[in-house]
PDB file of C-alpha atoms in Angstrom:
ATOM      1  CA  MET A   1      49.565  -8.995 -45.721  1.00 50.00           C
ATOM      2  CA  SER A   2      49.414 -11.726 -47.801  1.00 60.00           C
ATOM      3  CA  ILE A   3      49.351 -11.863 -51.818  1.00 63.00           C
ATOM      4  CA  ILE A   4      45.840 -13.716 -51.754  1.00 59.00           C
ATOM      5  CA  ARG A   5      44.686 -10.853 -49.338  1.00 57.00           C
ATOM      6  CA  VAL A   6      46.011  -8.223 -51.247  1.00 57.00           C
ATOM      7  CA  PHE A   7      43.940  -9.428 -54.190  1.00 53.00           C
ATOM      8  CA  GLN A   8      40.651  -9.995 -51.629  1.00 57.00           C
ATOM      9  CA  SER A   9      41.513  -6.548 -50.414  1.00 59.00           C
ATOM     10  CA  ALA A  10      41.670  -5.068 -54.462  1.00 58.00           C
ATOM     11  CA  LEU A  11      38.805  -6.988 -55.586  1.00 57.00           C
ATOM     12  CA  GLY A  12      36.541  -6.323 -52.229  1.00 58.00           C
ATOM     13  CA  ILE A  13      36.609 -10.059 -51.410  1.00 54.00           C
ATOM     14  CA  GLN A  14      35.438 -10.376 -47.856  1.00 54.00           C
ATOM     15  CA  ALA A  15      36.409 -13.690 -46.039  1.00 52.00           C
ATOM     16  CA  LYS A  16      34.028 -15.531 -44.428  1.00 46.00           C
ATOM     17  CA  ALA A  17      34.931 -15.131 -41.307  1.00 46.00           C
ATOM     18  CA  ASN A  18      34.771 -11.324 -41.207  1.00 50.00           C
ATOM     19  CA  ILE A  19      31.468 -11.657 -43.331  1.00 43.00           C
ATOM     20  CA  ILE A  20      30.027 -13.064 -40.193  1.00 40.00           C
ATOM     21  CA  GLU A  21      31.837 -11.082 -37.891  1.00 48.00           C
ATOM     22  CA  ASN A  22      30.347  -7.777 -39.409  1.00 52.00           C
ATOM     23  CA  GLU A  23      27.207  -9.638 -39.885  1.00 51.00           C
ATOM     24  CA  MET A  24      27.186 -10.233 -35.943  1.00 52.00           C
ATOM     25  CA  HIS A  25      28.744  -6.753 -34.940  1.00 60.00           C
ATOM     26  CA  ASN A  26      25.416  -5.573 -37.862  1.00 84.00           C
ATOM     27  CA  LEU A  27      23.197  -7.337 -35.252  1.00 86.00           C
ATOM     28  CA  THR A  28      23.634  -6.019 -32.570  1.00 90.00           C
ATOM     29  CA  GLY A  29      24.199  -2.825 -33.441  1.00 90.00           C
ATOM     30  CA  ILE A  30      20.197  -2.989 -35.067  1.00 90.00           C
ATOM     31  CA  THR A  31      19.742  -4.440 -31.893  1.00 92.00           C
ATOM     32  CA  ALA A  32      21.048  -1.631 -30.119  1.00 93.00           C
ATOM     33  CA  ASP A  33      19.281   1.147 -31.711  1.00 92.00           C
ATOM     34  CA  ILE A  34      15.557  -0.645 -31.398  1.00 92.00           C
ATOM     35  CA  LEU A  35      16.233  -0.540 -27.920  1.00 94.00           C
ATOM     36  CA  LYS A  36      17.414   2.620 -27.743  1.00 94.00           C
ATOM     37  CA  TYR A  37      14.442   3.746 -29.851  1.00 92.00           C
ATOM     38  CA  ASN A  38      12.287   2.133 -27.201  1.00 93.00           C
ATOM     39  CA  ALA A  39      13.708   3.609 -24.125  1.00 95.00           C
ATOM     40  CA  ILE A  40      12.685   5.940 -21.510  1.00 96.00           C
ATOM     41  CA  SER A  41      14.220   8.406 -19.305  1.00 95.00           C
ATOM     42  CA  CYS A  42      15.578   7.328 -16.342  1.00 96.00           C
ATOM     43  CA  ARG A  43      15.600   9.518 -13.175  1.00 95.00           C
ATOM     44  CA  CYS A  44      19.425   9.027 -12.927  1.00 94.00           C
ATOM     45  CA  GLY A  45      19.952  10.514 -16.787  1.00 93.00           C
ATOM     46  CA  SER A  46      20.400   7.237 -18.472  1.00 95.00           C
ATOM     47  CA  ILE A  47      18.167   5.037 -20.427  1.00 96.00           C
ATOM     48  CA  ARG A  48      15.814   2.168 -19.138  1.00 97.00           C
ATOM     49  CA  ILE A  49      15.731  -0.500 -22.221  1.00 96.00           C
ATOM     50  CA  PRO A  50      13.047  -3.349 -22.471  1.00 96.00           C
ATOM     51  CA  THR A  51      13.960  -6.378 -20.968  1.00 95.00           C
ATOM     52  CA  GLY A  52      12.472  -8.581 -23.529  1.00 92.00           C
ATOM     53  CA  GLU A  53      10.399  -9.151 -26.634  1.00 91.00           C
ATOM     54  CA  VAL A  54       7.370  -8.222 -25.213  1.00 90.00           C
ATOM     55  CA  GLY A  55       5.794  -6.995 -22.121  1.00 92.00           C
ATOM     56  CA  ASN A  56       5.636  -3.794 -19.991  1.00 95.00           C
ATOM     57  CA  THR A  57       9.229  -4.298 -17.517  1.00 96.00           C
ATOM     58  CA  TYR A  58      12.102  -1.860 -18.351  1.00 97.00           C
ATOM     59  CA  LYS A  59      15.631  -1.867 -16.601  1.00 97.00           C
ATOM     60  CA  CYS A  60      17.801   1.178 -16.532  1.00 97.00           C
ATOM     61  CA  ILE A  61      21.699   1.205 -18.404  1.00 96.00           C
ATOM     62  CA  ASN A  62      23.224   2.680 -15.468  1.00 95.00           C
ATOM     63  CA  CYS A  63      21.617   2.013 -11.797  1.00 96.00           C
ATOM     64  CA  SER A  64      20.150  -0.972 -12.859  1.00 95.00           C
ATOM     65  CA  LYS A  65      16.421   0.237 -11.624  1.00 96.00           C
ATOM     66  CA  GLU A  66      13.587  -1.927 -13.028  1.00 95.00           C
ATOM     67  CA  SER A  67      10.146  -0.131 -13.799  1.00 94.00           C
ATOM     68  CA  ILE A  68       6.677  -1.032 -15.248  1.00 95.00           C
ATOM     69  CA  LYS A  69       5.679   1.284 -18.056  1.00 91.00           C
ATOM     70  CA  ASN A  70       3.841   1.696 -20.929  1.00 90.00           C
ATOM     71  CA  LYS A  71       3.665  -1.943 -23.368  1.00 91.00           C
ATOM     72  CA  TYR A  72       6.122  -3.080 -25.696  1.00 89.00           C
ATOM     73  CA  ASN A  73       6.160  -5.877 -28.896  1.00 87.00           C
ATOM     74  CA  LEU A  74       9.702  -6.041 -29.877  1.00 89.00           C
ATOM     75  CA  GLY A  75       8.954  -9.328 -31.651  1.00 83.00           C
ATOM     76  CA  ASP A  76       7.606 -10.585 -34.734  1.00 76.00           C
ATOM     77  CA  ARG A  77       3.936 -10.212 -34.968  1.00 66.00           C
ATOM     78  CA  SER A  78       1.755 -13.215 -35.210  1.00 60.00           C
ATOM     79  CA  LYS A  79      -1.331 -12.522 -38.263  1.00 57.00           C
ATOM     80  CA  ASP A  80      -3.941 -14.701 -35.516  1.00 56.00           C
ATOM     81  CA  ASP A  81      -3.164 -12.170 -32.606  1.00 54.00           C
ATOM     82  CA  SER A  82      -6.285  -9.232 -33.614  1.00 57.00           C
ATOM     83  CA  LEU A  83      -4.008  -6.495 -31.978  1.00 59.00           C
ATOM     84  CA  ASN A  84      -0.727  -7.636 -34.134  1.00 53.00           C
ATOM     85  CA  ILE A  85      -2.503  -8.044 -37.615  1.00 53.00           C
ATOM     86  CA  SER A  86       0.345  -5.920 -39.617  1.00 59.00           C
ATOM     87  CA  PRO A  87       4.028  -7.391 -39.722  1.00 58.00           C
ATOM     88  CA  LYS A  88       6.987  -5.708 -38.631  1.00 69.00           C
ATOM     89  CA  LYS A  89      10.128  -4.446 -40.908  1.00 71.00           C
ATOM     90  CA  PRO A  90      12.870  -7.039 -40.131  1.00 66.00           C
ATOM     91  CA  ASN A  91      15.226  -3.954 -38.827  1.00 68.00           C
ATOM     92  CA  GLN A  92      12.415  -3.210 -36.270  1.00 76.00           C
ATOM     93  CA  VAL A  93      12.306  -6.730 -34.827  1.00 83.00           C
ATOM     94  CA  ILE A  94      14.453  -7.250 -31.975  1.00 86.00           C
ATOM     95  CA  SER A  95      17.064 -10.424 -31.900  1.00 84.00           C
ATOM     96  CA  MET A  96      17.270 -11.431 -28.492  1.00 89.00           C
ATOM     97  CA  ALA A  97      20.282 -14.018 -29.407  1.00 91.00           C
ATOM     98  CA  HIS A  98      22.297 -10.464 -29.300  1.00 91.00           C
ATOM     99  CA  TYR A  99      20.466  -8.735 -26.969  1.00 94.00           C
ATOM    100  CA  ASP A 100      22.896  -9.151 -24.139  1.00 94.00           C
ATOM    101  CA  ASP A 101      25.995  -7.149 -26.292  1.00 94.00           C
ATOM    102  CA  ALA A 102      23.212  -4.890 -27.512  1.00 94.00           C
ATOM    103  CA  VAL A 103      23.092  -4.025 -23.936  1.00 95.00           C
ATOM    104  CA  HIS A 104      26.823  -3.870 -22.757  1.00 95.00           C
ATOM    105  CA  LEU A 105      26.974  -1.820 -26.605  1.00 93.00           C
ATOM    106  CA  LEU A 106      24.972   0.874 -25.051  1.00 94.00           C
ATOM    107  CA  ILE A 107      26.442   0.744 -21.550  1.00 94.00           C
ATOM    108  CA  LYS A 108      29.859   1.331 -23.150  1.00 93.00           C
ATOM    109  CA  GLU A 109      28.107   4.254 -25.659  1.00 90.00           C
ATOM    110  CA  HIS A 110      26.350   6.049 -22.519  1.00 87.00           C
ATOM    111  CA  LYS A 111      29.992   5.697 -20.068  1.00 86.00           C
ATOM    112  CA  HIS A 112      31.709   7.283 -23.499  1.00 82.00           C
ATOM    113  CA  LYS A 113      29.254  10.588 -23.443  1.00 76.00           C
ATOM    114  CA  HIS A 114      29.497  10.911 -19.721  1.00 67.00           C
TER     115      HIS A 114
END
């Protein structure tokens, strides 16, 4: 480890690349948590997660079967839509940019458990 990195580490300074990487990892984890929280059980013993920001289609992370169930809205809520008046907290809004990575994370967690 270089002397500069030792000082940065001692002072708690992270390189920009590390900060960006940590931020991306956090957003993927948050997205995975939101998907898991809004998931439904699948007959195969796994979970079916929402397939987008808004809709009623769920897809299993294990057997890939789809089903149409309860409606969900995991995106930003519009003040104009009378059914979605209350704003959401940022940790309740799904990031579709991290959706695929979050699905892979959930699949990895599922395989690790079984």
